[in-house]
Amino acid sequence: MKLVNFRFDIGADGVALLTWDMPERSMNVITPQVMDELDAVVDAVAADPAIKGCVIASGKNAFSGGADLSMLQQGAAEYARAQKTEGEEAAKKLFFDTSRRLSQIYRKLETCGKPFAVAIQGVCLGGAFELALACHYRVMADDDKTKVGLPEIKVGLFPGAGGTQRVARLMQTGDALQFLFRGEQAKPKAALGGKLVHEIAPRGEIIERARAWILAGGKAIAPWDAKEFKNPSGKVFSPTGMMIWPAANAIYRRETYDNYPAAKAILHAVYEGLQLPMDQALTVESRWFAHILRSKEAAAMIRTLFLSKNELEKGARRPTSVAPTHLKKIGIIGAGFMGAGVAYVSALNGLEVTLLDRDQPAADKGKATIDALISGSVAKGRATAAEKDALLARINATSDYAALKGCDLVLEAVFEDRDIKAEVTKRAQSVVGPDVIFASNTSTLPITSLAETTLTPENFIGIHFFSPVEKMLLVELILGKKTSDRALATALDFVRIIKKTPIVVNDTRGFFANRCVLNFIREGQIMLTEGVPPAMIENVARMAGMPVGPLSLNDEVALDLGWRILTATKKDLGPAAIDPAQERVLHYMVEEQGRYGRKNGKGFYDYPAGGKKTLWPGLSALATTRLDPETLDIAELKQRLLVIQSVEAARTIAEGVVTDPREADVGSVLGFGFAPFTGGAISYIDGMGAAAFVALCDRLTEKCGARFAPPQLLREMAAKRESFYGRYSAHQHAA
Ligand code: NAD
């Protein structure tokens, strides 16, 4: 048996140890070759009378992150090829057989007659945890780094290698459904409590414990294959079952608004599977899995949230001509809300930070914010007291510019004021020198013009964070006209160190993310003036797949900020550049009513101290007409909220602000939660086709106004039947 990805040793006691340790990879993943080797090992263990049983362990720090999702993308390509050459039926069969292969290998392992035990350390996710679930005994390392889970739902899939069936036979049905729907990761104690593992032990002992279980006569029969097995929640058709299933269906609808076929497939697979013996149940699961694998939603989510995200994080946009930088110390000027957040994530990832503000108390206030953040992590058991001390020791809070000396990168996050920014940049450059890369976290000021206030515009770049910095994954890098490759490479290296996902855009008002999301917010305000009931606006947005409604979102980012941006835009670009309905809404809310959003407890919602927020009744004054909610076209309202963002994303590509559709998609989902099941603002257009999207825009333009007018680029694409991804890869190949 020739193995590349595993080591296989048979001990003198007759227990085999299979160590998963893929060469040239930092993490084990499931590939076709891994499947072949695992298949061969199961046969060898079953056939060799000298082997009593087998322990599966990892040779790396982590067990495995699960399947290589690019393998699934290849499956879709093979399907398309077989469909052309052999016809639809043959293609379906081939696809079904290929997509259930892992499930069948695991079932063979489970029923081969020899006991298998698994020793889990580090993350054990997706298909790898399904392997563990197929083993007869599971020992898990009892440490913070070890977690098990089935996160497939997060990329539009579901666990299709037995996960839905085995979890639903280990846990109460309600708990199992939650675990599968949420795709969360369970730490050792939770996993033990939830019966997902049998034993937890110190990391150094897990293999021995697994081996001991086999030597003590561990049985090679899964609980569900034993005659006396009963589902933890009883039969589906039973009084308890009737309590669970109608509620489960309602929860599914509440959580997904029927936008996620994979979540629905989980319901089906568990509901149908629990009524069958394991082998048939696994076939049912495989049928749903093949169906979901071919869904538009899974393809879009895998592309954006896995493949493109990884490519961007690994430096898809990094200029190759620049040698890797080795950032050790960074300077942050402005220790306010954003500056403190950036300092925190920087120090958390090992960088030395000089955090500078106008005076010592202001700088100390920023450090206190960081102290509160890390203390919260310690209280939740996510960090130790020693880690907290080390992190705080890496941050020097000061008002002395001399402390910036030796910084490899300086970022300013002072007030949004051109003159203040120019002044702090000048002072900092006089200490660190003109060669050090300088960045601004501005959200609205053009980078090119800020760069002109520095000694070296080529060393200047925008690094735009989203709030709260510690939670938001996206960072937008903005290139000024003169920004050099070295500045971009340095900024990307910084973003990589702090483990965020970068997109790179050219300079424009609002950059990428804010341009799109401000359109979403404005559409909600316009709907208010049309007389759409506020609660309906909020619900329709969630039904369309947005995480929160436009009114809630506006309250979070502050209405007075929106009002300031609108008045500045009107001043700079003239009255035609703003929407009069929006001007009326914001003037009324901010100037007349003093309602600034969550920050003063009064916005589109009221925020009673300690109570739940409720929509402010005064909003009715904004409606120019009274619409009967029964007559409103919900589908059209949903479309308006997504189209208004996507058409703006298309404009950013037409204008050359965004140059790669992957960045628009990743940026829209990570930056402002654009309906993830679509794969992002550009995949939403590609998904329906440019021609259909243009027709939709034209219809909405006629009905609602010119803000829906598609750019010329989209009309050309519609005529040529092109997609954004098709055009982009054609350019890539031509380059
Ligand atoms: P903030 O008011 O919380 O913090 C600004 C800090 O800068 C304050 O601590 C202030 O004392 C300090 N400061 C002001 N003048 C200074 C000077 N001359 N020298 C040194 N320090 C000085 O503001 P914020 O929300 O953190 O925003 C900072 C920047 O980040 C702005 O450019 C803003 O547009 C941008 N931004 C904000 C957000 C957000 O959601 N708040 C998001 C992205 C970008």
mmCIF file of N, CA, C and O in Angstrom, residues 21-77:
data_model
loop_
_atom_site.group_PDB
_atom_site.id
_atom_site.type_symbol
_atom_site.label_atom_id
_atom_site.label_comp_id
_atom_site.label_asym_id
_atom_site.label_seq_id
_atom_site.Cartn_x
_atom_site.Cartn_y
_atom_site.Cartn_z
ATOM 1 N N ASP A 21 -0.808 13.354 7.436
ATOM 2 C CA ASP A 21 0.226 14.387 7.449
ATOM 3 C C ASP A 21 0.625 14.690 6.002
ATOM 4 O O ASP A 21 1.594 14.148 5.482
ATOM 5 N N MET A 22 -0.122 15.572 5.382
ATOM 6 C CA MET A 22 0.084 15.805 3.951
ATOM 7 C C MET A 22 1.371 16.579 3.697
ATOM 8 O O MET A 22 1.630 17.578 4.379
ATOM 9 N N PRO A 23 2.169 16.129 2.741
ATOM 10 C CA PRO A 23 3.424 16.838 2.475
ATOM 11 C C PRO A 23 3.160 18.205 1.850
ATOM 12 O O PRO A 23 2.196 18.373 1.102
ATOM 13 N N GLU A 24 3.998 19.148 2.164
ATOM 14 C CA GLU A 24 3.945 20.507 1.597
ATOM 15 C C GLU A 24 2.623 21.231 1.806
ATOM 16 O O GLU A 24 2.187 22.013 0.971
ATOM 17 N N ARG A 25 1.934 20.880 2.858
ATOM 18 C CA ARG A 25 0.713 21.625 3.201
ATOM 19 C C ARG A 25 0.755 21.892 4.696
ATOM 20 O O ARG A 25 1.155 21.013 5.456
ATOM 21 N N SER A 26 0.294 23.071 5.083
ATOM 22 C CA SER A 26 0.302 23.350 6.524
ATOM 23 C C SER A 26 -0.918 22.715 7.177
ATOM 24 O O SER A 26 -0.931 22.452 8.373
ATOM 25 N N MET A 27 -1.943 22.442 6.377
ATOM 26 C CA MET A 27 -3.186 21.881 6.926
ATOM 27 C C MET A 27 -3.615 20.673 6.090
ATOM 28 O O MET A 27 -3.527 20.710 4.860
ATOM 29 N N ASN A 28 -4.064 19.622 6.749
ATOM 30 C CA ASN A 28 -4.604 18.476 6.009
ATOM 31 C C ASN A 28 -5.941 18.848 5.388
ATOM 32 O O ASN A 28 -6.782 19.475 6.035
ATOM 33 N N VAL A 29 -6.132 18.452 4.129
ATOM 34 C CA VAL A 29 -7.441 18.651 3.489
ATOM 35 C C VAL A 29 -7.814 17.374 2.734
ATOM 36 O O VAL A 29 -6.948 16.579 2.384
ATOM 37 N N ILE A 30 -9.103 17.229 2.483
ATOM 38 C CA ILE A 30 -9.546 16.028 1.769
ATOM 39 C C ILE A 30 -9.468 16.293 0.265
ATOM 40 O O ILE A 30 -10.087 17.227 -0.244
ATOM 41 N N THR A 31 -8.692 15.486 -0.403
ATOM 42 C CA THR A 31 -8.533 15.578 -1.853
ATOM 43 C C THR A 31 -8.892 14.199 -2.438
ATOM 44 O O THR A 31 -9.013 13.222 -1.686
ATOM 45 N N PRO A 32 -9.028 14.083 -3.754
ATOM 46 C CA PRO A 32 -9.292 12.758 -4.327
ATOM 47 C C PRO A 32 -8.223 11.740 -3.924
ATOM 48 O O PRO A 32 -8.525 10.579 -3.634
ATOM 49 N N GLN A 33 -6.959 12.178 -3.857
ATOM 50 C CA GLN A 33 -5.894 11.255 -3.481
ATOM 51 C C GLN A 33 -6.031 10.811 -2.016
ATOM 52 O O GLN A 33 -5.810 9.638 -1.692
ATOM 53 N N VAL A 34 -6.428 11.725 -1.154
ATOM 54 C CA VAL A 34 -6.652 11.372 0.258
ATOM 55 C C VAL A 34 -7.755 10.314 0.334
ATOM 56 O O VAL A 34 -7.659 9.329 1.086
ATOM 57 N N MET A 35 -8.786 10.502 -0.470
ATOM 58 C CA MET A 35 -9.892 9.523 -0.463
ATOM 59 C C MET A 35 -9.381 8.150 -0.904
ATOM 60 O O MET A 35 -9.703 7.136 -0.283
ATOM 61 N N ASP A 36 -8.592 8.118 -1.984
ATOM 62 C CA ASP A 36 -8.057 6.831 -2.472
ATOM 63 C C ASP A 36 -7.265 6.142 -1.366
ATOM 64 O O ASP A 36 -7.405 4.934 -1.126
ATOM 65 N N GLU A 37 -6.423 6.918 -0.696
ATOM 66 C CA GLU A 37 -5.549 6.316 0.306
ATOM 67 C C GLU A 37 -6.343 5.822 1.512
ATOM 68 O O GLU A 37 -6.103 4.739 2.035
ATOM 69 N N LEU A 38 -7.324 6.610 1.911
ATOM 70 C CA LEU A 38 -8.152 6.213 3.055
ATOM 71 C C LEU A 38 -8.925 4.930 2.731
ATOM 72 O O LEU A 38 -9.012 3.998 3.555
ATOM 73 N N ASP A 39 -9.424 4.874 1.516
ATOM 74 C CA ASP A 39 -10.151 3.706 1.038
ATOM 75 C C ASP A 39 -9.250 2.458 1.142
ATOM 76 O O ASP A 39 -9.651 1.401 1.670
ATOM 77 N N ALA A 40 -8.006 2.608 0.681
ATOM 78 C CA ALA A 40 -7.065 1.480 0.698
ATOM 79 C C ALA A 40 -6.733 1.074 2.136
ATOM 80 O O ALA A 40 -6.624 -0.116 2.447
ATOM 81 N N VAL A 41 -6.606 2.050 3.014
ATOM 82 C CA VAL A 41 -6.276 1.746 4.418
ATOM 83 C C VAL A 41 -7.418 0.951 5.063
ATOM 84 O O VAL A 41 -7.176 -0.037 5.776
ATOM 85 N N VAL A 42 -8.648 1.378 4.811
ATOM 86 C CA VAL A 42 -9.792 0.669 5.409
ATOM 87 C C VAL A 42 -9.769 -0.795 4.935
ATOM 88 O O VAL A 42 -9.927 -1.724 5.738
ATOM 89 N N ASP A 43 -9.539 -1.008 3.650
ATOM 90 C CA ASP A 43 -9.464 -2.379 3.129
ATOM 91 C C ASP A 43 -8.349 -3.157 3.823
ATOM 92 O O ASP A 43 -8.532 -4.312 4.218
ATOM 93 N N ALA A 44 -7.195 -2.513 3.971
ATOM 94 C CA ALA A 44 -6.045 -3.204 4.572
ATOM 95 C C ALA A 44 -6.322 -3.563 6.029
ATOM 96 O O ALA A 44 -6.019 -4.676 6.471
ATOM 97 N N VAL A 45 -6.918 -2.633 6.773
ATOM 98 C CA VAL A 45 -7.219 -2.901 8.191
ATOM 99 C C VAL A 45 -8.227 -4.054 8.291
ATOM 100 O O VAL A 45 -8.076 -4.971 9.107
ATOM 101 N N ALA A 46 -9.238 -3.986 7.435
ATOM 102 C CA ALA A 46 -10.283 -5.015 7.493
ATOM 103 C C ALA A 46 -9.725 -6.399 7.138
ATOM 104 O O ALA A 46 -10.106 -7.410 7.730
ATOM 105 N N ALA A 47 -8.773 -6.418 6.186
ATOM 106 C CA ALA A 47 -8.309 -7.711 5.668
ATOM 107 C C ALA A 47 -7.217 -8.357 6.518
ATOM 108 O O ALA A 47 -7.006 -9.568 6.441
ATOM 109 N N ASP A 48 -6.520 -7.582 7.316
ATOM 110 C CA ASP A 48 -5.358 -8.127 8.027
ATOM 111 C C ASP A 48 -5.751 -8.641 9.413
ATOM 112 O O ASP A 48 -6.051 -7.860 10.319
ATOM 113 N N PRO A 49 -5.723 -9.945 9.614
ATOM 114 C CA PRO A 49 -6.157 -10.484 10.914
ATOM 115 C C PRO A 49 -5.244 -10.052 12.063
ATOM 116 O O PRO A 49 -5.652 -10.072 13.225
ATOM 117 N N ALA A 50 -4.013 -9.622 11.717
ATOM 118 C CA ALA A 50 -3.094 -9.205 12.785
ATOM 119 C C ALA A 50 -3.462 -7.825 13.341
ATOM 120 O O ALA A 50 -2.984 -7.429 14.390
ATOM 121 N N ILE A 51 -4.311 -7.080 12.621
ATOM 122 C CA ILE A 51 -4.671 -5.733 13.102
ATOM 123 C C ILE A 51 -5.953 -5.800 13.931
ATOM 124 O O ILE A 51 -6.994 -6.264 13.468
ATOM 125 N N LYS A 52 -5.849 -5.321 15.185
ATOM 126 C CA LYS A 52 -7.022 -5.345 16.079
ATOM 127 C C LYS A 52 -7.957 -4.178 15.793
ATOM 128 O O LYS A 52 -9.171 -4.277 15.946
ATOM 129 N N GLY A 53 -7.370 -3.050 15.421
ATOM 130 C CA GLY A 53 -8.162 -1.845 15.174
ATOM 131 C C GLY A 53 -7.218 -0.739 14.761
ATOM 132 O O GLY A 53 -6.003 -0.962 14.670
ATOM 133 N N CYS A 54 -7.771 0.437 14.525
ATOM 134 C CA CYS A 54 -6.920 1.505 13.987
ATOM 135 C C CYS A 54 -7.243 2.848 14.641
ATOM 136 O O CYS A 54 -8.410 3.196 14.816
ATOM 137 N N VAL A 55 -6.191 3.571 14.988
ATOM 138 C CA VAL A 55 -6.350 4.936 15.501
ATOM 139 C C VAL A 55 -5.999 5.902 14.366
ATOM 140 O O VAL A 55 -4.976 5.720 13.701
ATOM 141 N N ILE A 56 -6.851 6.877 14.141
ATOM 142 C CA ILE A 56 -6.540 7.914 13.142
ATOM 143 C C ILE A 56 -6.154 9.187 13.884
ATOM 144 O O ILE A 56 -6.874 9.629 14.793
ATOM 145 N N ALA A 57 -5.017 9.757 13.502
ATOM 146 C CA ALA A 57 -4.549 10.982 14.166
ATOM 147 C C ALA A 57 -3.947 11.906 13.114
ATOM 148 O O ALA A 57 -3.855 11.546 11.944
ATOM 149 N N SER A 58 -3.566 13.090 13.552
ATOM 150 C CA SER A 58 -2.965 14.036 12.618
ATOM 151 C C SER A 58 -1.504 14.265 12.970
ATOM 152 O O SER A 58 -1.141 14.309 14.144
ATOM 153 N N GLY A 59 -0.675 14.427 11.940
ATOM 154 C CA GLY A 59 0.738 14.733 12.168
ATOM 155 C C GLY A 59 0.971 16.236 12.240
ATOM 156 O O GLY A 59 2.108 16.681 12.368
ATOM 157 N N LYS A 60 -0.110 17.013 12.123
ATOM 158 C CA LYS A 60 0.036 18.475 12.144
ATOM 159 C C LYS A 60 -0.588 19.030 13.428
ATOM 160 O O LYS A 60 -1.219 18.286 14.185
ATOM 161 N N ASN A 61 -0.458 20.335 13.615
ATOM 162 C CA ASN A 61 -1.034 20.944 14.819
ATOM 163 C C ASN A 61 -2.541 20.791 14.859
ATOM 164 O O ASN A 61 -3.145 20.650 15.907
ATOM 165 N N ALA A 62 -3.148 20.875 13.642
ATOM 166 C CA ALA A 62 -4.604 20.728 13.566
ATOM 167 C C ALA A 62 -4.918 19.383 12.915
ATOM 168 O O ALA A 62 -4.074 18.800 12.230
ATOM 169 N N PHE A 63 -6.144 18.923 13.128
ATOM 170 C CA PHE A 63 -6.529 17.653 12.505
ATOM 171 C C PHE A 63 -6.738 17.891 11.003
ATOM 172 O O PHE A 63 -5.954 17.423 10.187
ATOM 173 N N SER A 64 -7.766 18.657 10.648
ATOM 174 C CA SER A 64 -7.977 18.983 9.228
ATOM 175 C C SER A 64 -9.101 20.005 9.097
ATOM 176 O O SER A 64 -10.044 20.020 9.876
ATOM 177 N N GLY A 65 -8.996 20.840 8.052
ATOM 178 C CA GLY A 65 -10.037 21.844 7.790
ATOM 179 C C GLY A 65 -11.165 21.302 6.940
ATOM 180 O O GLY A 65 -12.117 22.022 6.637
ATOM 181 N N GLY A 66 -11.072 20.032 6.494
ATOM 182 C CA GLY A 66 -12.158 19.449 5.691
ATOM 183 C C GLY A 66 -11.791 19.331 4.228
ATOM 184 O O GLY A 66 -10.612 19.246 3.876
ATOM 185 N N ALA A 67 -12.812 19.339 3.372
ATOM 186 C CA ALA A 67 -12.579 19.080 1.952
ATOM 187 C C ALA A 67 -11.966 20.287 1.263
ATOM 188 O O ALA A 67 -12.193 21.423 1.645
ATOM 189 N N ASP A 68 -11.179 19.998 0.249
ATOM 190 C CA ASP A 68 -10.649 21.042 -0.618
ATOM 191 C C ASP A 68 -11.802 21.460 -1.539
ATOM 192 O O ASP A 68 -12.214 20.704 -2.413
ATOM 193 N N LEU A 69 -12.311 22.680 -1.311
ATOM 194 C CA LEU A 69 -13.532 23.056 -2.033
ATOM 195 C C LEU A 69 -13.302 23.260 -3.526
ATOM 196 O O LEU A 69 -14.248 23.200 -4.311
ATOM 197 N N SER A 70 -12.041 23.460 -3.933
ATOM 198 C CA SER A 70 -11.825 23.598 -5.380
ATOM 199 C C SER A 70 -12.134 22.272 -6.067
ATOM 200 O O SER A 70 -12.495 22.230 -7.244
ATOM 201 N N MET A 71 -12.017 21.162 -5.297
ATOM 202 C CA MET A 71 -12.364 19.839 -5.838
ATOM 203 C C MET A 71 -13.857 19.813 -6.221
ATOM 204 O O MET A 71 -14.244 19.245 -7.240
ATOM 205 N N LEU A 72 -14.665 20.485 -5.414
ATOM 206 C CA LEU A 72 -16.103 20.501 -5.706
ATOM 207 C C LEU A 72 -16.387 21.318 -6.955
ATOM 208 O O LEU A 72 -17.256 20.995 -7.748
ATOM 209 N N GLN A 73 -15.607 22.380 -7.127
ATOM 210 C CA GLN A 73 -15.783 23.188 -8.344
ATOM 211 C C GLN A 73 -15.440 22.379 -9.581
ATOM 212 O O GLN A 73 -16.114 22.460 -10.602
ATOM 213 N N GLN A 74 -14.379 21.563 -9.460
ATOM 214 C CA GLN A 74 -14.018 20.710 -10.604
ATOM 215 C C GLN A 74 -15.147 19.753 -10.923
ATOM 216 O O GLN A 74 -15.423 19.435 -12.083
ATOM 217 N N GLY A 75 -15.829 19.256 -9.875
ATOM 218 C CA GLY A 75 -16.953 18.337 -10.069
ATOM 219 C C GLY A 75 -18.022 18.970 -10.948
ATOM 220 O O GLY A 75 -18.581 18.320 -11.847
ATOM 221 N N ALA A 76 -18.263 20.280 -10.725
ATOM 222 C CA ALA A 76 -19.279 20.968 -11.520
ATOM 223 C C ALA A 76 -18.830 21.045 -12.979
ATOM 224 O O ALA A 76 -19.630 20.880 -13.905
ATOM 225 N N ALA A 77 -17.530 21.279 -13.187
ATOM 226 C CA ALA A 77 -17.007 21.357 -14.560
ATOM 227 C C ALA A 77 -17.137 19.989 -15.240
ATOM 228 O O ALA A 77 -17.495 19.898 -16.418
#
